Coordinates of C-alpha atoms in Angstrom, one line a residue:
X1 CA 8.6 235.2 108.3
X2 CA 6.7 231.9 106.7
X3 CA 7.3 234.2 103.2
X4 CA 11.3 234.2 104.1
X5 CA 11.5 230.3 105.1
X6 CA 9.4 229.4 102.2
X7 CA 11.6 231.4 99.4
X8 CA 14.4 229.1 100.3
X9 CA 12.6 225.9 99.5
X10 CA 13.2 225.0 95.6
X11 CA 10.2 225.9 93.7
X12 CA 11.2 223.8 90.5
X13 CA 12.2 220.2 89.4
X14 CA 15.8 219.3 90.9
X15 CA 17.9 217.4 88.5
X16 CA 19.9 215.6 90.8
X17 CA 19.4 215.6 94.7
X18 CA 21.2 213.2 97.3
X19 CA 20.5 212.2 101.1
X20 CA 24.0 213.8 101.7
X21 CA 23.6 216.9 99.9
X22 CA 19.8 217.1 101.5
X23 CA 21.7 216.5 104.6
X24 CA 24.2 219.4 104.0
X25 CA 22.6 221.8 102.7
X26 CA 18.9 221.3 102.6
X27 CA 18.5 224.7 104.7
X28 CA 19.6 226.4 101.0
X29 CA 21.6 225.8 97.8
X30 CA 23.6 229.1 99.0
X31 CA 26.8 229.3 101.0
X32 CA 25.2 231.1 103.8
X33 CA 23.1 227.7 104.8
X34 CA 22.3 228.9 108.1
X35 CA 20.0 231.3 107.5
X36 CA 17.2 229.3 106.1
X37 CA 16.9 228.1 109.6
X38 CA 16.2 231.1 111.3
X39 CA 18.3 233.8 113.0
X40 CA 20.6 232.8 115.2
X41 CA 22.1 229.5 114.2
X42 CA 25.7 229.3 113.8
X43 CA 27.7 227.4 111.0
X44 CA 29.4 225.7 113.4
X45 CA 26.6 223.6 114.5
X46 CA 27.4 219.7 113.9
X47 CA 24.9 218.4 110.8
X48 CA 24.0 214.7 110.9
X49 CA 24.7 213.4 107.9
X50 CA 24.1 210.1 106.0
X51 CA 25.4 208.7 103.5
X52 CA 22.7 206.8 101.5
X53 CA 22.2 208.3 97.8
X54 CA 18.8 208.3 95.8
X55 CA 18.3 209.5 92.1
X56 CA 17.0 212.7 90.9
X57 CA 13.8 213.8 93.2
X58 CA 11.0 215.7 91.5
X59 CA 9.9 218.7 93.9
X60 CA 6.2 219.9 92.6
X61 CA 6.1 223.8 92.3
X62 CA 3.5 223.5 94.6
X63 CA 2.3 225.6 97.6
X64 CA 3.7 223.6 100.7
X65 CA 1.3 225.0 103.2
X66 CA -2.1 224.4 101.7
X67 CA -4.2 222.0 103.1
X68 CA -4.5 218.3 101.4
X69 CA -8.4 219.0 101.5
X70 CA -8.0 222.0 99.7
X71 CA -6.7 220.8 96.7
X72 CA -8.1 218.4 94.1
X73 CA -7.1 214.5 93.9
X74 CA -4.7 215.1 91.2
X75 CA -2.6 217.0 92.9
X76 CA -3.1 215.5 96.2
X77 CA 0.3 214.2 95.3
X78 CA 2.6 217.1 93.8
X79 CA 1.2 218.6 97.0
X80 CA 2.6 215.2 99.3
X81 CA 5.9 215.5 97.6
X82 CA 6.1 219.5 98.1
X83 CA 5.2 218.6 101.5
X84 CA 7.7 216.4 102.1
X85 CA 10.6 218.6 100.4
X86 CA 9.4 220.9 103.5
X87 CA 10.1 218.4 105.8
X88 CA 13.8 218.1 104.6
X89 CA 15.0 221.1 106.5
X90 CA 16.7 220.3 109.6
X91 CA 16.8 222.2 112.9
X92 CA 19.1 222.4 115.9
X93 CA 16.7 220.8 119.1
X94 CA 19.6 221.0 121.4
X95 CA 17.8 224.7 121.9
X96 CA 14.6 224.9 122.5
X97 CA 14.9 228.4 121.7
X98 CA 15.9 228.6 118.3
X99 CA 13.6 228.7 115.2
X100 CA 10.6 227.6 117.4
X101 CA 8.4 228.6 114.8
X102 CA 9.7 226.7 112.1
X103 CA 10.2 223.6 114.0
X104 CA 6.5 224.1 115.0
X105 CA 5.6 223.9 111.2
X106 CA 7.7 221.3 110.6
X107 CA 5.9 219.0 113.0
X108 CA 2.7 220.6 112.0
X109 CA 3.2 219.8 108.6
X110 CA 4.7 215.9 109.3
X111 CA 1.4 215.9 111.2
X112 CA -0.4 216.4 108.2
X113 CA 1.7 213.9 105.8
X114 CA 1.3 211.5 108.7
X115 CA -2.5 211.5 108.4
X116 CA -2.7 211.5 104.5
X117 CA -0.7 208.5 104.6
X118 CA -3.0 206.7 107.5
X119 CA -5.7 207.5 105.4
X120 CA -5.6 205.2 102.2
X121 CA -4.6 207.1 99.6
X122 CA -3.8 206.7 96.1
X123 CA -0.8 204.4 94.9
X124 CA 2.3 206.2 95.8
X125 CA 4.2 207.3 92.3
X126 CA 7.8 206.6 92.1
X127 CA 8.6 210.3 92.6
X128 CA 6.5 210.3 96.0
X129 CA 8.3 207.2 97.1
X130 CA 11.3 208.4 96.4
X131 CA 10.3 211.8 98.5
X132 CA 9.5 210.0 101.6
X133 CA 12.7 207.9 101.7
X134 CA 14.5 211.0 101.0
X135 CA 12.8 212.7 104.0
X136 CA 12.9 209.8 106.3
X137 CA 17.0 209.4 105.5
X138 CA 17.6 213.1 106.1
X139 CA 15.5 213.4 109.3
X140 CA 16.8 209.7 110.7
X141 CA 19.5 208.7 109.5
X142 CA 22.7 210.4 111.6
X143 CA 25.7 209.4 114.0
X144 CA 25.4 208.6 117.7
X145 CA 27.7 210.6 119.8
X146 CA 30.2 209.0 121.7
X147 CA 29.0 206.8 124.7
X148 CA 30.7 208.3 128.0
X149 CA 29.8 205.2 129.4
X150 CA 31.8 203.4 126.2
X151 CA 35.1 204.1 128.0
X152 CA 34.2 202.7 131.2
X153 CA 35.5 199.6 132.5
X154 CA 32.4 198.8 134.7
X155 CA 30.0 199.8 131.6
X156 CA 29.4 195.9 131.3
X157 CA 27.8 195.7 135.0
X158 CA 25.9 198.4 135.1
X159 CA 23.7 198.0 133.2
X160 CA 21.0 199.4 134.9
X161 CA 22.1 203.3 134.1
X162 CA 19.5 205.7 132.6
X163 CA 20.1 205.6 128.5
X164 CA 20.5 208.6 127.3
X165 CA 17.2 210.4 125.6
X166 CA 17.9 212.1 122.1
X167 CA 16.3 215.9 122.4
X168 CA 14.8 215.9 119.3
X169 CA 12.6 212.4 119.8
X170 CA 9.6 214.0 119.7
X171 CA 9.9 215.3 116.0
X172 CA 11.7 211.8 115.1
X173 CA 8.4 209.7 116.5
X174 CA 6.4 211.4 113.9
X175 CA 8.9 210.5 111.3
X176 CA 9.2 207.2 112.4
X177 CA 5.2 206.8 112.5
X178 CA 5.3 208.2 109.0
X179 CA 7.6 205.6 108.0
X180 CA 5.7 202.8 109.3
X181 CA 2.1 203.6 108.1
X182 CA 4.3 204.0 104.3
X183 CA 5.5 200.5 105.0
X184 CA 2.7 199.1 105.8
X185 CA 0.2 201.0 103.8
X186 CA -1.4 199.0 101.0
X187 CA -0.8 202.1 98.3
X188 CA 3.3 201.1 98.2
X189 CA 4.2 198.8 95.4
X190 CA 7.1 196.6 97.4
X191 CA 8.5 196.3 93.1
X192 CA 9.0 200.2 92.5
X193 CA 9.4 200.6 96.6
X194 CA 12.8 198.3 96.3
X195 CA 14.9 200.5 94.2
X196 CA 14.8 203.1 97.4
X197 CA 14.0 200.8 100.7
X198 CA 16.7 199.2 99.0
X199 CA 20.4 197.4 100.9
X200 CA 21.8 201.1 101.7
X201 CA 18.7 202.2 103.9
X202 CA 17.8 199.2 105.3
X203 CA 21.4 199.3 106.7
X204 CA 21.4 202.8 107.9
X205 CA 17.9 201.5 109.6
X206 CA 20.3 198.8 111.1
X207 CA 22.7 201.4 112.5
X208 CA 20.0 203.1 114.1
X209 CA 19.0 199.9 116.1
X210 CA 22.6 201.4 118.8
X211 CA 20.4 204.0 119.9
X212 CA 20.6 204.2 123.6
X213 CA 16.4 205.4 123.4
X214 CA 14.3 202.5 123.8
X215 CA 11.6 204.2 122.5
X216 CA 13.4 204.5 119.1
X217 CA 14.3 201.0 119.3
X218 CA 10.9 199.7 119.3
X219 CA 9.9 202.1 116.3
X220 CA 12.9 200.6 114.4
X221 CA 11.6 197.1 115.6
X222 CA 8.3 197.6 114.1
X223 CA 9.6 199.2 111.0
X224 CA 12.1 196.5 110.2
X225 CA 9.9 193.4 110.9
X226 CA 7.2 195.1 108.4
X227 CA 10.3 195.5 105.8
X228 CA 10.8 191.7 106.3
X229 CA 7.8 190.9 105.6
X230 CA 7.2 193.0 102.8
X231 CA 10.2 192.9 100.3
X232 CA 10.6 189.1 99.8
X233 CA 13.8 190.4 97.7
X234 CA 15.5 191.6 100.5
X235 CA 15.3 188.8 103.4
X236 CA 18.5 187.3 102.4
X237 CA 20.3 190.4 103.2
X238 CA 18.2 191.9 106.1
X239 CA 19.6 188.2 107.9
X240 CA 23.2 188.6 106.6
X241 CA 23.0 192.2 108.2
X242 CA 21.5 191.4 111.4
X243 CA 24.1 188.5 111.9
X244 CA 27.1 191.3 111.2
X245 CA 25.7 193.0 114.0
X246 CA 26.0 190.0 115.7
X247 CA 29.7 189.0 114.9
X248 CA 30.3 192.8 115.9
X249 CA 29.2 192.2 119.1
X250 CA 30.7 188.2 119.8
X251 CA 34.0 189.4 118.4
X252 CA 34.9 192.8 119.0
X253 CA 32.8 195.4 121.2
X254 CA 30.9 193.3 123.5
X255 CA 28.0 196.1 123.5
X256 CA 25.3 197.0 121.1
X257 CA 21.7 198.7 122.8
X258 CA 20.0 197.1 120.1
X259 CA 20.5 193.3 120.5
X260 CA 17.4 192.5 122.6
X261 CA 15.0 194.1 119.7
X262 CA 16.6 192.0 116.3
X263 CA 17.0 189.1 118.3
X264 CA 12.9 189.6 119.1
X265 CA 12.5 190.4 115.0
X266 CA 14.7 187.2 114.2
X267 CA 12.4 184.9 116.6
X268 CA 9.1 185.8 114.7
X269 CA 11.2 185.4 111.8
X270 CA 12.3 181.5 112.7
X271 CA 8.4 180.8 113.2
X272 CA 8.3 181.2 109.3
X273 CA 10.9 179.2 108.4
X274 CA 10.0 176.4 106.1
X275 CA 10.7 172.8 107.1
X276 CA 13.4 171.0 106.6
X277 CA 15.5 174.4 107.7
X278 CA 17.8 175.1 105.0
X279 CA 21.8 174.8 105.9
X280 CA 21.8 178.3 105.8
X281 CA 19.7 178.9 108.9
X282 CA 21.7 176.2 111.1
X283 CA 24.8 178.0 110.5
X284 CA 23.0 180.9 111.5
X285 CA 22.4 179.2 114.8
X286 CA 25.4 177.4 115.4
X287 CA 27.3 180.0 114.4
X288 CA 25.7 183.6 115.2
X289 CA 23.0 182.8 118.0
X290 CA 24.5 180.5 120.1
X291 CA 27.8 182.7 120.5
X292 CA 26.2 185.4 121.7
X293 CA 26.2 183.6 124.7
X294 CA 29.4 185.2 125.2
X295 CA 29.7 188.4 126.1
X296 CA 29.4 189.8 129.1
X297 CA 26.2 191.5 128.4
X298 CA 24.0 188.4 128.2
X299 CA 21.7 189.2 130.4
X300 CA 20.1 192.2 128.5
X301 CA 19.1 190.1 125.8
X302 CA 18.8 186.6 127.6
X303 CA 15.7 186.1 126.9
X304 CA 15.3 187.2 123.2
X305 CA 18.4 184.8 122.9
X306 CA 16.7 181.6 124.6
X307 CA 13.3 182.4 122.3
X308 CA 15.2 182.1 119.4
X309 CA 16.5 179.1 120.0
X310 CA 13.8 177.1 121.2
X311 CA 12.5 178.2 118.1
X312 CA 15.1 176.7 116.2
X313 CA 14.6 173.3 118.4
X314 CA 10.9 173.2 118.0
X315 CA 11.8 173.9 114.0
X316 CA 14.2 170.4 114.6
X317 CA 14.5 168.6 117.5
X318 CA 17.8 167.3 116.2
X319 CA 19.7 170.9 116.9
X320 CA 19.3 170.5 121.3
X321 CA 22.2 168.7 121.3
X322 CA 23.8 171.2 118.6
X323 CA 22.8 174.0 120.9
X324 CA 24.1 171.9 124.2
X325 CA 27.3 171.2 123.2
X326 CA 27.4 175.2 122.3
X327 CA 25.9 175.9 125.9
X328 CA 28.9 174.0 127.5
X329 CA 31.4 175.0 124.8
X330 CA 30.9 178.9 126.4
X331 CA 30.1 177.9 129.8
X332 CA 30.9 180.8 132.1
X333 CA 33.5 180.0 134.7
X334 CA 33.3 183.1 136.5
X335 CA 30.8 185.0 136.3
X336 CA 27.8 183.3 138.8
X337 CA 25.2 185.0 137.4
X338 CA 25.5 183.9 133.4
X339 CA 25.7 179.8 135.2
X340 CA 22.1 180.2 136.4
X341 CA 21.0 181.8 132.9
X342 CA 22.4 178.6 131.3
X343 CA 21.1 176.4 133.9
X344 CA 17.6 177.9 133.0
X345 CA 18.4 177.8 129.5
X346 CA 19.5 173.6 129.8
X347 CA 16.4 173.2 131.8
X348 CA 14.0 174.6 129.0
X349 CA 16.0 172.6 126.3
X350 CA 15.8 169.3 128.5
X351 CA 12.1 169.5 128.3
X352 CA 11.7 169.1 124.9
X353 CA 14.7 167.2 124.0
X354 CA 14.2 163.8 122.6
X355 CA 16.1 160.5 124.0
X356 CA 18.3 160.1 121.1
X357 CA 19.9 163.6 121.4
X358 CA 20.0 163.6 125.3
X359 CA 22.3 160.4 125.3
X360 CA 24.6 162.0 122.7
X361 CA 25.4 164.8 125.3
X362 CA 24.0 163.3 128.9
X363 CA 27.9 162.3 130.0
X364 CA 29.3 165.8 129.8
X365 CA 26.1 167.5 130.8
X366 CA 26.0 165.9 133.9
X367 CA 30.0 166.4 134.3
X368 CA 29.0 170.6 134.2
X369 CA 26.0 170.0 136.4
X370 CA 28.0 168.3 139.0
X371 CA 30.5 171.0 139.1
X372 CA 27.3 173.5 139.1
X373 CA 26.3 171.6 142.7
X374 CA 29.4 171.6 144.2
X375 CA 29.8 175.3 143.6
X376 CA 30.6 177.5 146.7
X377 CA 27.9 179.9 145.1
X378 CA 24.7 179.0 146.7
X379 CA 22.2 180.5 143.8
X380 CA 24.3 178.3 141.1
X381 CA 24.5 175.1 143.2
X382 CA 20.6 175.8 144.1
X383 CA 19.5 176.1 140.4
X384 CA 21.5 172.9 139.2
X385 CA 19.9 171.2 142.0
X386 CA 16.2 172.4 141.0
X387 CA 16.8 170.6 137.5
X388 CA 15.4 167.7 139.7
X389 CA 12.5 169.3 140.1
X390 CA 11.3 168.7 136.8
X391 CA 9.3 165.3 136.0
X392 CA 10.8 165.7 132.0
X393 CA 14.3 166.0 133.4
X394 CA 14.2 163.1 135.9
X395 CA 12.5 160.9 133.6
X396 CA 15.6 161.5 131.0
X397 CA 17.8 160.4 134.3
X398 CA 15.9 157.5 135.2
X399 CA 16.1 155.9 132.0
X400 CA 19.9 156.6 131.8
X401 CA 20.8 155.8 135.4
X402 CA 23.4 153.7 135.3
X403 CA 25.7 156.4 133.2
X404 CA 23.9 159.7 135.0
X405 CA 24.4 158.1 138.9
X406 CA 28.2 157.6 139.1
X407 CA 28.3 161.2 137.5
X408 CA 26.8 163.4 139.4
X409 CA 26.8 160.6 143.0
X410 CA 29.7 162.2 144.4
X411 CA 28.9 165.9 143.9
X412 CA 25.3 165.2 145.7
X413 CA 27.3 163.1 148.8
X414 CA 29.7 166.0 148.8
X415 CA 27.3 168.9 149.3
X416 CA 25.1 166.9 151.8
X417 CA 28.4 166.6 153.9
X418 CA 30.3 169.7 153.3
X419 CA 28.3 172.5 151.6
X420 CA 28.5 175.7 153.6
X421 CA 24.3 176.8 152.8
X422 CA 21.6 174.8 155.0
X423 CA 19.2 175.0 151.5
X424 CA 21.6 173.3 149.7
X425 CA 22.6 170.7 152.0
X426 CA 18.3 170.0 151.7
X427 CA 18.4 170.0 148.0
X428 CA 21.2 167.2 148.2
X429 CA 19.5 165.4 150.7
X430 CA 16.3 165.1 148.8
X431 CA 18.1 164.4 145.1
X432 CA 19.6 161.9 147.2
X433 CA 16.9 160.1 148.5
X434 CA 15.8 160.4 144.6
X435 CA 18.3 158.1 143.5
X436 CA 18.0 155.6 146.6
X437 CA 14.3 155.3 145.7
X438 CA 15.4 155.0 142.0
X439 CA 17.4 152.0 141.7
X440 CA 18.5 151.2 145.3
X441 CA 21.0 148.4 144.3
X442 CA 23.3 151.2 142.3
X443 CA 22.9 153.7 144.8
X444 CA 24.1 151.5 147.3
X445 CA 27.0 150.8 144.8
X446 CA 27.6 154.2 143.7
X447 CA 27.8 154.6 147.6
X448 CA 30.2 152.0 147.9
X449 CA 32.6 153.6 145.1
X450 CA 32.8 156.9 146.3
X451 CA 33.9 156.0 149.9
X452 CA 36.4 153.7 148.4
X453 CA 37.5 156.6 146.3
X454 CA 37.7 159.2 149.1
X455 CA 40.1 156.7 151.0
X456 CA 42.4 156.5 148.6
X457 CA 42.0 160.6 148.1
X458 CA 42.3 160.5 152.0
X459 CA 45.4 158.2 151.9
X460 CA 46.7 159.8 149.4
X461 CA 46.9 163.4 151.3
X462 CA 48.2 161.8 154.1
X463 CA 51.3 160.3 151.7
X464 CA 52.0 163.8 150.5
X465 CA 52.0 165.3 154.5
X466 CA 54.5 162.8 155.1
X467 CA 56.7 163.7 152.5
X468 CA 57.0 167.0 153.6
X469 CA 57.0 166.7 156.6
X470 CA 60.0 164.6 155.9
X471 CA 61.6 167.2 153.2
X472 CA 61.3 170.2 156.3
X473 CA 62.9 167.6 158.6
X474 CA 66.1 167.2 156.4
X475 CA 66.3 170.5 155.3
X476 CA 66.5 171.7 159.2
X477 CA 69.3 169.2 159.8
X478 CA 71.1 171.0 157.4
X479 CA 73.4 173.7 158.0
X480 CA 72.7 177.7 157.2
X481 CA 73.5 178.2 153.1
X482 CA 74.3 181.8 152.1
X483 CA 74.4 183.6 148.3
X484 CA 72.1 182.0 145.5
X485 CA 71.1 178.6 146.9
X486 CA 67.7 178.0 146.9
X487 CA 65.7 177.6 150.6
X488 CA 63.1 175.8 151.4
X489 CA 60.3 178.3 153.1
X490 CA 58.2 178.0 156.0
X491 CA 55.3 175.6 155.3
X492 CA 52.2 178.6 156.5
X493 CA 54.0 180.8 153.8
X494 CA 53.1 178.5 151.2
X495 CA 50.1 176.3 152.1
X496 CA 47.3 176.6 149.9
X497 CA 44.0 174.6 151.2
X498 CA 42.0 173.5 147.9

């Protein structure tokens, strides 16, 4: 059996080789591909295929099976390369059943590259880089099928369902270990490693990030932060990428698994920004990060999202009230839920924001946080009311007082008179008592004004009443019309109580 699946590997140097023709027919350069895999496979069986393209591959004629310790350092990496032209053959692990034997020496033998890799060896040559990425593209590299979930209207709140665990995960962990020790191992030269880890994979690696497994989400993590840090050459693009997949999600779907994990890669990657930031990384944040607050699916990758962008404040103080305005710009209007994730979002910015950007935003801050008490929602009107909690925040507010009370006076009275929740009525009571020990002369005055203001809205209301009350008077006096005339309704038909 090993004789029969062996005879199908190519024994001699390949003059040209791709990921896609690997991908089609790396079980054998005949027609009849299926029966390098074992009996029992059908044609029809769906290949994953990818579309990334590497030169010429040099296969050693090499014995595949034979031990790394049984052969001498020169050829320790003919046999790594014959190894890893093994390793190209792709099974079906939908079945368990089929070809268990050669998926068993397949893992065996990703086992072995795995450990050879871990331990030190040699400088990699350009024909054993150009192996591995060949391997790891034809292994990796496929299409997702179709999220059920994708064509469900609800799929944005529930977020809580099981994701959906590739079959074959246990063979692509090796891989993806195999990748990462390559990365990361001090034998790659990042200058002849480029021309392969080069814009095309590390954006099939970015496609890979909408895999519904978390587990291959954090290999991806790992493997892409170590790429980042490793070919200087491609940072530019690696951040242009990762802020397409960001417009993707702003703009058009609204759903991506992988948010959460770049967003985590782009916040160690802000700690290493130089100072000043360049333009290029503001637009980035005004642009890109604070959009995402968006969608509907915040709240999978809040707080990634908030990391990054107390990054980018500590980086320059001078971007809070950048990423304020932004806050208020996409302030959620009905959706509860996303209000208290930017009420604890403004809280984390207010405690490190400096005077001089809090008074360039305070007065419609404050407008938003008044609305935030007076909501009917306790949790929102709670959280907006916890602000004053915070020494920071009520410092910021005591120093601005006499723009901040008249603001947010008559949402605090309000509540304390008229909220339907006992615990917010206390919150409103003690943020009251706040600004009577604060400056007692304008809360009295602030007092002053917003009875004077809810007599006129008082008088007012009772001036409208009136009206109609005279309008149903004259149009009862009036005799019975018939055909298209227009009648004036009852008034419980059309009362609406605000």
């Amino acid at each position: 059996m090993w004789k029969h699946f062996l005879s199908k590997l190519p024994k001699k140097s390949l003059k040209s080789e791709s990921v896609d023709s690997g991908r089609g027919n790396s079980d054998s350069n005949s027609p009849n591909a299926s029966s390098n895999l074992g009996p029992g496979r059908p044609n029809s069986v769906p290949r994953r295929t990818s579309s990334v393209v590497f030169p010429a591959s040099v296969i050693a004629g090499i014995e595949p099976l034979i031990s790394f310790k049984d052969v001498p350092s020169s050829e320790k990496m003919n046999l790594f390369i014959s190894k890893l032209s093994l390793c190209c053959v792709d099974f079906d692990f939908r079945d368990p059943t089929k070809n268990v034997a050669e998926k068993e020496l397949k893992r065996a033998t990703l086992f072995e590259l795995l450990d050879f890799v871990s331990a030190n060896p040699p400088k990699f040559s350009e024909p054993a880089i150009l192996a591995l990425c060949k391997t790891c593209a034809v292994n990796l590299f496929r299409v997702f099928p179709p999220n059920y979930r994708s064509n469900n209207s609800h799929a944005s709140e529930n977020d809580d369902d099981e994701p959906t665990f590739d079959p074959a995960w246990p063979h692509l962990q090796i891989v993806y270990d195999l990748l990462l020790k390559f990365v990361t191992s001090s034998s790659l030269e990042a200058k002849v490693a480029k021309k392969y880890i080069n814009h095309q994979f590390i954006l099939k690696l970015l496609d890979l990030f909408d895999s519904e497994d978390p587990r291959e989400r954090d290999c991806l993590k790992a493997i892409l932060h170590r790429i980042y840090g490793k070919f200087m050459v491609h940072r530019p693009y690696i951040r242009k990428s990762i802020s397409n997949v960001f417009y993707r999600v702003v703009f058009e779907s609204e759903k991506h698994n992988g948010i959460a994990e770049l967003l985590e890669i782009f916040g160690s990657v802000v700690t290493g920004f130089a100072l000043p930031l360049k333009e290029e990384h503001k637009i980035f944040l005004s642009r890109t990060l604070i959009p995402l607050h968006k969608p509907k699916s915040l709240g999978i990758y809040f707080q990634q999202l908030s990391y990054c962008i107390n990054q980018f404040i500590e980086k320059d103080p001078k971007l809070a009230s950048t990423v304020i305005r932004g806050l208020l710009k996409y302030w959620p209007i009905t959706s509860t839920q996303k209000e208290v994730m930017f009420l604890s979002e403004l809280e984390e910015i207010l405690e490190v924001i400096n005077m001089a950007e809090f008074q360039k935003v305070m007065v419609p801050l404050f407008w938003r946080i008044g609305c935030c008490i007076n909501s009917y929602h306790f949790q929102v009107a709670e959280r907006a009311l916890f602000l004053w909690n915070n020494d920071q925040i009520v410092n910021l507010i005591a120093h601005n007082r006499h723009v901040i009370l008249p603001i947010i006076f008559p949402a605090v009275e309000s509540n304390t008179q008229n909220h339907w929740n006992h615990a917010v009525q206390n919150l409103s009571l003690n943020v009251r008592r706040m600004f009577s020990e604060m400056d007692d002369v304008l809360f009295l005055a602030c007092h002053s004004h917003y009875k004077e203001e809810q007599e006129k809205i008082d008088l007012e209301s009772e001036k409208r009443k009136e009206a109609w009350e005279q309008l149903e008077t004259a149009a009862s006096l009036r005799p019975p019309v018939a055909g298209n005339i227009a009648v004036l309704v009852t008034p419980l038909a059309t009362s609406i109580t605000c």
